[in-house]
Coordinates of C-alpha atoms in Angstrom, one line a residue:
M29 CA -144.9 8.9 32.5
I30 CA -148.6 9.7 32.0
N31 CA -151.0 6.9 32.8
R32 CA -153.7 7.3 30.1
K33 CA -156.0 4.9 31.9
F34 CA -157.1 7.8 34.0
P35 CA -158.5 11.1 32.8
P36 CA -156.7 14.3 34.0
T37 CA -158.1 15.9 37.1
S38 CA -159.7 19.3 36.9
G39 CA -157.7 22.3 38.0
I40 CA -159.0 25.1 40.2
A41 CA -161.9 26.8 38.6
I42 CA -161.2 30.5 37.7
P43 CA -164.4 32.6 38.4
F44 CA -165.9 34.3 35.4
E45 CA -165.4 38.1 35.6
R46 CA -168.6 39.8 34.5
P47 CA -167.9 42.9 32.3
N48 CA -169.1 46.1 34.0
I49 CA -171.4 47.7 31.3
Q50 CA -172.3 51.3 31.5
R51 CA -175.2 52.4 29.4
F52 CA -176.1 56.0 28.6
K53 CA -177.4 58.2 25.9
M54 CA -176.1 61.3 24.2
G55 CA -179.0 63.2 22.7
D56 CA -182.0 61.4 21.3
S57 CA -180.1 59.5 18.5
L58 CA -177.0 58.0 20.1
E59 CA -176.9 55.3 22.7
I60 CA -173.6 54.2 24.2
L61 CA -172.6 51.0 25.9
H62 CA -169.2 51.2 27.5
V63 CA -167.0 48.6 29.2
Q64 CA -163.7 49.9 30.5
K65 CA -160.8 47.4 30.5
N66 CA -157.3 48.6 31.2
N67 CA -155.3 45.4 30.9
L68 CA -154.3 46.2 27.2
P69 CA -153.7 49.5 25.5
I70 CA -156.4 48.9 22.9
I71 CA -160.0 49.9 22.3
Y72 CA -162.6 48.1 20.2
S73 CA -165.6 50.1 19.0
E74 CA -168.7 49.1 17.0
L75 CA -171.2 51.5 15.7
I76 CA -174.5 49.8 14.8
I77 CA -177.3 51.4 12.7
D78 CA -180.7 49.8 12.0
S79 CA -180.1 49.8 8.2
G80 CA -179.7 46.3 7.0
S81 CA -180.9 44.7 3.8
K82 CA -184.4 44.1 5.1
F83 CA -185.0 47.8 4.3
D84 CA -184.0 47.3 0.6
L85 CA -186.8 47.7 -2.0
K86 CA -187.4 44.4 -3.7
N87 CA -186.5 45.7 -7.2
L88 CA -183.3 47.3 -5.6
G89 CA -182.2 44.4 -3.4
G90 CA -178.6 44.8 -2.4
T91 CA -178.7 48.6 -1.8
S92 CA -177.7 48.4 1.9
N93 CA -174.8 46.1 1.0
L94 CA -173.6 48.4 -1.8
T95 CA -173.9 51.4 0.4
S96 CA -171.7 49.8 3.0
L97 CA -169.1 49.0 0.4
L98 CA -169.2 52.6 -1.0
I99 CA -169.4 54.7 2.2
D100 CA -165.7 54.5 3.1
E101 CA -164.5 54.9 -0.5
G102 CA -163.6 58.5 0.1
A103 CA -164.9 61.0 2.6
A104 CA -164.2 64.7 3.3
E105 CA -160.7 65.6 2.1
Y106 CA -159.6 62.0 1.6
D107 CA -160.2 59.7 -1.4
S108 CA -160.4 56.0 -1.0
L109 CA -156.6 55.3 -1.0
Q110 CA -155.8 58.3 1.2
M111 CA -158.5 57.2 3.8
S112 CA -157.0 53.7 3.9
E113 CA -153.5 55.2 4.4
Q114 CA -154.8 57.3 7.3
F115 CA -156.0 54.2 9.1
E116 CA -152.8 52.3 8.2
K117 CA -150.6 55.0 9.7
L118 CA -152.4 54.6 13.0
G119 CA -152.4 50.8 12.9
T120 CA -156.1 50.9 13.2
V121 CA -158.3 48.1 11.8
F122 CA -161.5 49.7 10.3
Q123 CA -164.3 47.7 8.8
V124 CA -167.8 48.4 7.4
S125 CA -170.3 45.6 6.9
A126 CA -174.0 45.2 6.3
D127 CA -176.1 42.2 7.2
T128 CA -179.8 41.6 7.1
D129 CA -180.7 43.8 10.1
T130 CA -178.0 46.3 10.6
M131 CA -175.0 48.2 9.2
N132 CA -171.9 48.0 11.4
F133 CA -168.8 50.2 11.6
S134 CA -166.0 48.7 13.7
I135 CA -162.6 50.1 14.9
L136 CA -159.8 48.3 16.6
S137 CA -157.3 50.9 17.7
L138 CA -154.4 51.5 20.0
S139 CA -155.6 53.8 22.9
E140 CA -153.3 56.6 21.9
Y141 CA -154.8 56.7 18.4
Y142 CA -158.4 56.2 19.3
E143 CA -159.3 59.9 19.0
R144 CA -157.9 60.1 15.5
S145 CA -159.6 56.9 14.6
L146 CA -163.0 58.3 15.8
E147 CA -162.4 61.4 13.8
L148 CA -161.8 59.4 10.6
L149 CA -165.0 57.4 11.4
S150 CA -166.9 60.6 11.8
K151 CA -165.7 61.8 8.4
I152 CA -166.8 58.5 6.8
L153 CA -170.1 58.6 8.5
F154 CA -171.0 62.2 8.0
E155 CA -169.0 63.3 4.9
P156 CA -169.0 60.4 2.4
R157 CA -168.2 61.3 -1.2
F158 CA -170.3 58.7 -3.0
S159 CA -168.5 59.6 -6.3
Q160 CA -169.8 58.2 -9.5
Q161 CA -166.4 56.6 -10.3
D162 CA -166.4 54.8 -6.9
F163 CA -170.0 53.8 -7.3
D164 CA -169.4 52.2 -10.8
R165 CA -166.4 50.3 -9.5
E166 CA -168.1 48.9 -6.4
K167 CA -171.2 48.0 -8.3
K168 CA -169.2 46.0 -10.8
K169 CA -167.4 44.2 -8.0
V170 CA -170.8 43.2 -6.5
L171 CA -172.1 42.0 -9.8
D172 CA -168.9 39.9 -10.3
K173 CA -169.3 38.5 -6.8
I174 CA -172.9 37.5 -7.5
T175 CA -171.8 35.7 -10.6
Q176 CA -169.2 33.9 -8.6
L177 CA -171.7 32.9 -5.9
K178 CA -173.8 31.1 -8.6
D179 CA -171.1 28.5 -8.6
N180 CA -171.3 28.1 -4.8
P181 CA -173.8 25.3 -4.0
S182 CA -173.7 26.1 -0.2
Y183 CA -174.6 29.8 -0.8
T184 CA -177.4 28.8 -3.2
A185 CA -178.9 26.3 -0.8
S186 CA -178.9 28.7 2.1
T187 CA -180.3 31.7 0.2
V188 CA -183.1 29.6 -1.5
F189 CA -183.9 28.0 1.9
E190 CA -184.4 31.4 3.5
K191 CA -186.3 32.7 0.5
I192 CA -188.8 29.8 0.9
I193 CA -189.3 30.0 4.7
F194 CA -189.5 33.8 4.7
K195 CA -191.5 34.0 1.4
D196 CA -193.2 37.4 0.8
S197 CA -191.4 39.0 3.8
F198 CA -188.5 41.5 4.0
Y199 CA -186.2 38.6 5.0
E200 CA -186.6 36.7 1.7
L201 CA -184.0 38.7 -0.1
P202 CA -180.2 37.9 0.1
E203 CA -178.1 40.6 1.6
I204 CA -176.0 41.1 -1.5
G205 CA -179.1 41.2 -3.7
Y206 CA -179.8 39.4 -7.0
Y207 CA -177.9 40.2 -10.2
N208 CA -180.8 42.1 -11.8
S209 CA -181.8 44.0 -8.6
V210 CA -178.2 45.2 -8.2
K211 CA -178.1 46.2 -11.9
N212 CA -181.2 48.4 -11.2
I213 CA -179.4 50.4 -8.4
D214 CA -177.9 53.7 -9.4
R215 CA -175.9 56.3 -7.4
K216 CA -179.0 58.3 -6.3
D217 CA -180.5 55.1 -4.8
V218 CA -177.4 54.7 -2.6
I219 CA -177.5 58.4 -1.6
N220 CA -181.3 58.1 -0.7
F221 CA -180.6 55.0 1.4
Y222 CA -177.7 56.8 3.2
E223 CA -179.9 59.8 4.0
N224 CA -183.1 57.9 5.0
R225 CA -181.6 54.9 6.8
I226 CA -178.2 55.9 8.0
I227 CA -177.8 59.6 8.7
N228 CA -181.3 60.0 9.9
N229 CA -181.4 57.0 12.2
K230 CA -180.7 56.0 15.7
M231 CA -177.1 54.7 16.4
I232 CA -175.7 52.4 19.0
L233 CA -172.0 52.7 19.9
I234 CA -170.4 49.9 21.8
V235 CA -167.0 50.6 23.2
V236 CA -164.8 48.1 25.0
G237 CA -161.2 48.9 26.1
N238 CA -158.8 51.3 27.7
V239 CA -160.9 54.5 27.8
E240 CA -162.6 56.2 30.8
K241 CA -166.3 57.1 30.5
L242 CA -165.7 60.9 30.8
K243 CA -163.0 60.8 28.1
L244 CA -165.3 58.7 25.9
E245 CA -168.2 61.2 26.3
S246 CA -165.8 64.1 25.4
L247 CA -164.6 62.3 22.3
V248 CA -168.1 61.4 21.1
N249 CA -169.3 65.0 21.7
T250 CA -166.4 66.3 19.7
Y251 CA -166.9 64.0 16.7
F252 CA -170.6 63.1 16.7
A253 CA -172.6 65.8 18.4
G254 CA -174.5 68.0 16.0
K255 CA -173.5 66.0 13.0
Y256 CA -176.3 63.5 12.9
K257 CA -179.7 64.9 12.0
T258 CA -183.0 64.6 13.8
V259 CA -184.3 61.1 13.7
I260 CA -187.1 60.8 11.2
S261 CA -187.0 57.1 10.7
S262 CA -186.5 54.0 12.7
S263 CA -187.2 50.3 12.4
T264 CA -191.0 50.1 12.0
L265 CA -191.1 46.6 10.5
N266 CA -193.3 44.2 12.3
D267 CA -192.1 40.9 13.7
I268 CA -192.5 37.8 11.4
F269 CA -194.3 34.6 12.5
L270 CA -194.7 32.7 9.2
P271 CA -195.9 29.2 9.1
S272 CA -193.5 27.1 6.9
P273 CA -194.9 25.5 3.7
M274 CA -196.1 22.0 4.5
N275 CA -193.3 19.5 4.0
K276 CA -192.1 20.4 0.5
F277 CA -189.0 19.2 -1.3
Y278 CA -187.2 21.7 -3.5
L279 CA -184.4 20.8 -5.9
I280 CA -181.9 23.2 -7.6
H281 CA -180.0 21.4 -10.4
K282 CA -176.2 21.6 -10.3
K283 CA -174.9 19.7 -13.3
D284 CA -172.2 17.1 -12.6
S285 CA -172.1 18.0 -8.9
T286 CA -170.4 15.3 -6.8
Q287 CA -171.9 16.7 -3.6
S288 CA -175.5 17.6 -2.6
E289 CA -176.0 20.6 -0.3
I290 CA -179.0 20.0 2.0
R291 CA -181.0 22.4 4.1
I292 CA -183.9 21.2 6.3
G293 CA -185.9 23.4 8.6
H294 CA -188.7 25.9 9.3
S295 CA -189.4 29.3 10.9
S296 CA -189.3 29.4 14.6
F297 CA -189.3 31.6 17.8
K298 CA -187.5 34.9 18.4
R299 CA -184.2 35.2 20.4
N300 CA -185.9 36.7 23.4
S301 CA -188.3 33.7 23.8
I302 CA -188.4 32.1 27.3
D303 CA -188.0 28.8 25.5
Y304 CA -184.4 29.7 24.3
P305 CA -182.4 27.9 27.1
A306 CA -184.4 24.7 26.9
S307 CA -184.3 24.7 23.1
K308 CA -180.5 25.4 23.1
I309 CA -179.9 22.3 25.3
M310 CA -182.2 20.2 23.1
N311 CA -180.5 21.4 19.9
T312 CA -177.0 20.8 21.3
I313 CA -178.1 17.1 21.6
L314 CA -179.7 17.0 18.2
G315 CA -177.0 18.7 16.0
G316 CA -175.3 21.5 18.0
Q317 CA -172.0 19.8 18.8
F318 CA -169.6 17.3 17.2
S319 CA -171.0 14.4 19.3
S320 CA -174.6 15.3 18.4
R321 CA -177.1 12.7 17.2
I322 CA -177.1 13.9 13.6
N323 CA -173.4 14.3 13.2
L324 CA -172.7 10.9 14.8
N325 CA -175.2 9.2 12.5
L326 CA -174.2 10.9 9.2
R327 CA -170.5 11.3 9.8
E328 CA -169.3 8.7 12.2
K329 CA -171.7 5.8 11.6
R330 CA -172.4 6.2 7.8
G331 CA -169.4 8.2 6.6
I332 CA -171.4 10.2 4.1
T333 CA -170.5 13.7 5.3
Y334 CA -167.7 15.7 6.7
G335 CA -170.1 17.3 9.1
A336 CA -173.8 18.0 9.8
T337 CA -175.2 20.7 12.2
S338 CA -178.5 22.0 13.4
S339 CA -179.2 25.4 14.9
F340 CA -181.7 27.9 15.9
Q341 CA -180.8 31.2 14.2
F342 CA -182.2 34.7 14.8
Y343 CA -182.9 37.9 13.0
I344 CA -184.3 40.9 14.9
N345 CA -187.9 40.2 13.7
T346 CA -187.9 36.4 13.6
G347 CA -186.0 33.2 14.0
W348 CA -185.7 29.8 12.3
F349 CA -184.5 26.3 12.8
E350 CA -182.1 24.8 10.2
I351 CA -180.2 21.6 9.6
S352 CA -177.2 22.0 7.3
T353 CA -174.9 19.4 5.6
S354 CA -173.4 18.4 2.3
V355 CA -173.1 14.7 1.3
N356 CA -171.9 12.6 -1.6
V357 CA -174.6 13.0 -4.2
D358 CA -175.2 9.3 -4.3
N359 CA -176.2 9.4 -0.6
T360 CA -178.6 12.3 -0.8
G361 CA -181.8 10.3 -0.2
E362 CA -180.1 8.3 2.6
A363 CA -179.0 11.5 4.4
I364 CA -182.4 13.1 4.2
T365 CA -184.1 9.9 5.5
E366 CA -181.7 9.7 8.4
I367 CA -182.0 13.4 9.3
Y368 CA -185.8 12.9 9.4
K369 CA -185.3 9.9 11.7
E370 CA -183.3 12.0 14.1
I371 CA -185.6 15.0 14.2
K372 CA -188.5 12.7 14.8
G373 CA -186.5 10.7 17.3
I374 CA -185.6 13.6 19.5
R375 CA -189.3 14.5 19.8
E376 CA -189.9 11.0 21.2
S377 CA -187.0 10.4 23.6
I378 CA -184.2 12.3 25.2
L379 CA -182.1 10.6 27.9
D380 CA -181.3 12.5 31.2
S381 CA -177.6 11.7 30.5
E382 CA -177.7 13.5 27.2
I383 CA -179.3 16.5 28.8
E384 CA -176.8 16.7 31.6
F385 CA -173.9 16.4 29.1
A386 CA -175.3 19.1 26.9
K387 CA -175.8 21.4 29.9
S388 CA -172.2 20.8 31.0
T389 CA -170.9 21.6 27.5
I390 CA -172.8 24.9 27.2
I391 CA -171.9 26.1 30.7
K392 CA -168.2 25.3 30.3
Q393 CA -168.0 27.1 26.9
F394 CA -169.7 30.2 28.2
P395 CA -166.5 32.1 29.5
S396 CA -164.8 31.6 26.1
R397 CA -167.4 33.9 24.6
F398 CA -165.8 36.8 26.4
E399 CA -162.1 36.3 25.7
T400 CA -161.6 39.3 23.3
Y401 CA -162.9 42.8 23.3
S402 CA -164.8 42.2 20.0
Q403 CA -166.5 39.1 21.6
I404 CA -167.6 41.2 24.6
A405 CA -169.0 43.8 22.1
R406 CA -170.8 41.2 20.1
N407 CA -172.5 39.8 23.2
I408 CA -173.6 43.3 24.2
E409 CA -174.9 43.8 20.6
T410 CA -177.0 40.6 21.0
V411 CA -178.6 41.9 24.2
V412 CA -179.5 45.3 22.6
L413 CA -180.7 44.1 19.2
H414 CA -182.8 41.3 20.5
S415 CA -184.4 43.3 23.4
L416 CA -182.9 41.1 26.1
Q417 CA -181.8 42.0 29.6
F418 CA -178.2 41.8 30.6
S419 CA -179.3 39.4 33.2
D420 CA -180.3 37.1 30.4
L421 CA -176.7 37.2 29.1
F422 CA -174.7 36.9 32.4
E423 CA -177.1 34.5 34.0
H424 CA -177.2 32.2 31.0
P425 CA -175.2 29.5 32.7
D426 CA -177.6 29.5 35.7
Q427 CA -180.6 29.4 33.3
I428 CA -179.1 26.4 31.6
A429 CA -178.3 24.7 34.8
D430 CA -181.8 25.3 36.2
T431 CA -183.7 24.2 33.1
K432 CA -185.7 21.1 33.9
N433 CA -185.3 18.0 31.8
D434 CA -189.1 18.0 31.1
D435 CA -188.6 21.5 29.6
V436 CA -186.0 20.2 27.2
R437 CA -188.3 17.4 26.1
S438 CA -191.1 19.9 25.7
A439 CA -188.9 22.2 23.6
A440 CA -188.4 19.3 21.2
Q441 CA -192.1 18.7 20.9
K442 CA -192.9 22.4 20.5
H443 CA -190.0 23.7 18.3
I444 CA -189.0 20.8 16.1
K445 CA -191.7 20.5 13.4
P446 CA -190.9 17.7 10.9
D447 CA -194.4 18.1 9.4
E448 CA -193.7 21.8 8.6
A449 CA -190.1 21.4 7.5
V450 CA -189.0 22.3 4.0
V451 CA -186.1 20.5 2.3
V452 CA -183.8 22.3 -0.1
I453 CA -181.2 20.3 -2.1
V454 CA -178.6 21.6 -4.5
G455 CA -177.3 18.7 -6.6
D456 CA -177.2 16.9 -9.9
R457 CA -180.8 16.3 -11.0
S458 CA -180.1 13.0 -12.8
K459 CA -178.7 11.4 -9.5
V460 CA -180.8 13.2 -6.9
L461 CA -184.3 12.9 -8.4
P462 CA -184.5 9.1 -8.4
Q463 CA -183.5 9.1 -4.7
L464 CA -186.0 11.8 -3.8
G465 CA -188.8 10.1 -5.6
V466 CA -188.7 7.3 -3.0
I467 CA -189.1 9.9 -0.2
S468 CA -191.7 12.3 -1.6
D469 CA -194.0 12.6 -4.6
S470 CA -194.0 16.4 -4.3
I471 CA -190.6 17.7 -5.6
I472 CA -190.4 21.2 -6.9
E473 CA -187.5 22.3 -9.1
L474 CA -186.2 25.8 -8.8
T475 CA -183.7 28.1 -10.4
E476 CA -180.5 29.2 -8.5
E477 CA -182.5 32.3 -7.4
G478 CA -185.4 30.2 -6.0
E479 CA -187.8 30.8 -8.9
L480 CA -190.0 28.0 -10.3
L481 CA -188.5 26.4 -13.4

């Protein structure tokens, strides 16, 4: 019988096996990062192109997203259904997505069908059809999606929050675009985006799995060499270091909403900052784990939310700090007051015991970030996109362990800025405004797209 008075003893620690990453170029436009792993007969590949929504023109916001939806809707001799059937015959999982910074093409394939999967990717990448019929269908789907998102308070809160802290920069637009900006996009805009930001751009191919380097080089030569054009464009956007608006409260009315979505935060440092390890430890204590100060206060002590988190998040050209939660609309003011108490409190005092617990959590979680081939690829992607060294990735547990407690306290003082934080609330005006009036006399009401009412 188990005696539950005593915690289970630890087993023998299994050493973390560091992936062996080979990095090489093929021509001027294609960089390859390869990890050979032979324990499973599968290969995961991710092709990354610097062509995210930050390159959208403001009146054509959503072009990158629409291009990513359209590019695999028929290529070379295959229409959309035929192309899907080709992948299904192989059992290959193929996906295209666009985020704020990049467009990604991913393949999860059996080793024996990897060559055919790469051939199909090559057709999608270099011979897309972009037919008017496919364009009209995908554009309508995007417009319908945007209409649906208007009913999603969490989406509204997050997009308006980023629009405010990245005001007048290329990061203020949502990836999917706004309804009117997507309506402005026509087929030639998608083709222009494809030619200027995809086909004429540098590419990064990350390959993890059961393929040798020489074989990979041969396959890439066969299906990529000579097909991409000379690079005439690359990311030339400058980094963003915007001061946040001074302590403003923004309200988006959601009639009869029983919950309020809350976002609090400000712009912050880039991912390759030397302050990252100390700030990560500090944030783990504040809101980065279930037993964090914010979650224990709002969820466990007061019972006004299912969960509350804080995080430092990063785009290539900037970063930001954000606290996110949803609460019963009647507790909106209480939640904001308590969050402010916590972000001010962590600037004043952090216990050594809290720091050591946070360090232990981060270090023990580290190996789980490399369990799957796609996770290994995503970690490599982070290193490449954010101009890190691979030592920053693999020595992360040591960096965390070696961080001084004074550095963690200093990170709280330096990177948590209550006086610069903006507060965005999506909730019922009639219930939220009286609560906010007690907290601030500067409450600005916005539309669901973040425009002044």
